[in-house]
Coordinates of C-alpha atoms in Angstrom, one line a residue:
X93 CA -22.8 -4.4 -12.1
X94 CA -20.4 -7.2 -12.0
X95 CA -17.8 -7.4 -9.2
X96 CA -14.5 -6.1 -10.1
X97 CA -11.6 -8.4 -9.9
X98 CA -8.1 -7.3 -8.9
X99 CA -5.1 -8.4 -10.7
X100 CA -3.1 -11.0 -8.7
X101 CA -0.1 -8.7 -8.8
X102 CA -2.1 -6.3 -6.5
X103 CA -3.6 -8.9 -4.3
X104 CA -3.2 -8.6 -0.4
X105 CA -0.7 -11.5 -0.5
X106 CA 1.3 -10.0 -3.3
X107 CA 1.5 -6.6 -1.7
X108 CA 2.8 -8.2 1.7
X109 CA 5.2 -10.1 -0.2
X110 CA 6.5 -7.1 -2.2
X111 CA 6.9 -5.1 1.3
X112 CA 8.8 -8.0 2.7
X113 CA 10.9 -8.2 -0.3
X114 CA 11.7 -4.5 -0.1
X115 CA 12.6 -4.8 3.7
X116 CA 15.2 -7.4 2.8
X117 CA 16.9 -5.2 0.3
X118 CA 17.6 -2.6 3.0
X119 CA 15.4 0.0 1.3
X120 CA 13.0 1.8 3.6
X121 CA 9.5 0.3 3.3
X122 CA 6.7 2.8 2.7
X123 CA 3.3 2.7 1.2
X124 CA 0.2 4.6 0.3
X125 CA -2.9 3.4 2.2
X126 CA -6.3 4.1 0.5
X127 CA -9.4 4.1 2.5
X128 CA -13.0 3.1 1.6
X129 CA -15.2 5.8 0.2
X130 CA -17.4 5.8 3.2
X131 CA -14.6 7.2 5.3
X132 CA -15.4 10.8 5.6
X133 CA -12.6 13.1 4.8
X134 CA -13.0 15.0 8.1
X135 CA -12.6 11.8 10.1
X136 CA -9.6 10.5 8.1
X137 CA -6.9 11.5 10.4
X138 CA -8.5 9.7 13.4
X139 CA -9.4 6.7 11.2
X140 CA -5.7 6.4 10.0
X141 CA -4.4 6.5 13.6
X142 CA -6.8 4.1 14.8
X143 CA -6.2 1.5 11.8
X144 CA -2.5 1.9 12.3
X145 CA -2.8 1.1 16.0
X146 CA -4.9 -1.9 15.4
X147 CA -2.5 -3.2 12.8
X148 CA 0.6 -2.7 15.2
X149 CA -1.4 -4.6 17.9
X150 CA -2.2 -7.4 15.7
X151 CA 1.4 -8.0 14.7
X152 CA 2.7 -7.3 18.3
X153 CA 4.9 -4.5 17.2
X154 CA 3.5 -1.1 18.9
X155 CA 5.1 2.0 17.2
X156 CA 6.2 0.0 14.1
X157 CA 4.5 2.2 11.6
X158 CA 5.1 6.0 10.9
X159 CA 2.2 7.9 9.7
X160 CA 3.3 10.4 6.9
X161 CA 1.0 12.8 5.0
X162 CA -2.7 12.4 5.2
X163 CA -4.4 13.3 2.0
X164 CA -8.2 13.7 2.4
X165 CA -8.8 14.7 -1.2
X166 CA -7.4 11.1 -2.2
X167 CA -8.8 9.5 0.9
X168 CA -5.3 8.2 1.6
X169 CA -2.3 8.5 3.9
X170 CA 1.4 7.7 3.5
X171 CA 3.1 5.3 6.0
X172 CA 6.4 3.9 6.5
X173 CA 8.0 1.2 8.8
X174 CA 7.7 -2.5 9.5
X175 CA 6.5 -4.4 6.5
X176 CA 4.4 -6.8 8.5
X177 CA 2.6 -4.0 10.2
X178 CA 1.9 -2.1 7.0
X179 CA 0.7 -5.4 5.4
X180 CA -1.7 -5.9 8.5
X181 CA -3.4 -2.6 7.4
X182 CA -5.0 -4.7 4.6
X183 CA -7.0 -6.5 7.2
X184 CA -9.0 -3.6 8.3
X185 CA -12.5 -3.2 6.7
X186 CA -12.0 0.5 6.3
X187 CA -8.8 0.1 4.1
X188 CA -9.4 -0.3 0.3
X189 CA -5.9 -0.9 -0.7
X190 CA -2.1 -0.5 0.2
X191 CA 0.3 0.0 -2.5
X192 CA 4.0 0.2 -2.0
X193 CA 5.6 3.6 -2.9
X194 CA 8.4 1.9 -4.7
X195 CA 7.1 -0.3 -7.7
X196 CA 8.9 -1.7 -10.8
X197 CA 8.7 0.4 -13.8
X198 CA 5.2 0.1 -15.3
X199 CA 6.1 1.2 -18.9
X200 CA 6.3 -1.6 -21.5
X201 CA 9.9 -2.5 -22.3
X202 CA 11.1 -2.6 -25.9
X203 CA 11.5 -6.1 -27.2
X204 CA 13.1 -5.3 -30.7
X205 CA 15.3 -2.3 -31.3
X206 CA 17.1 -1.3 -34.5
X207 CA 20.5 0.2 -34.1
X208 CA 21.1 3.4 -35.9

């Protein structure tokens, strides 16, 4: 099977930039962190805590990320806090993806409209 390519819009650099942009706007920065399939659901809470601590240490900001709800069925967790520390979560080999909770509208915008 060929290796899947991720859109540049969802690349780690683009995600980090988006988190930083949201922080500049004054809005709270939060994201959903998805873990690799080999992370067992039973071990997810401990794995999430360890990965968050490692990310905080790597940016030198202990306590910068707040853990929200852990969802074993989705192999994910909600986090909020410092955008740099959240972005650093992407550096963990156990993390599959980090997606901001606030994203632009994904529905197509009409180009031509007829007035009635």
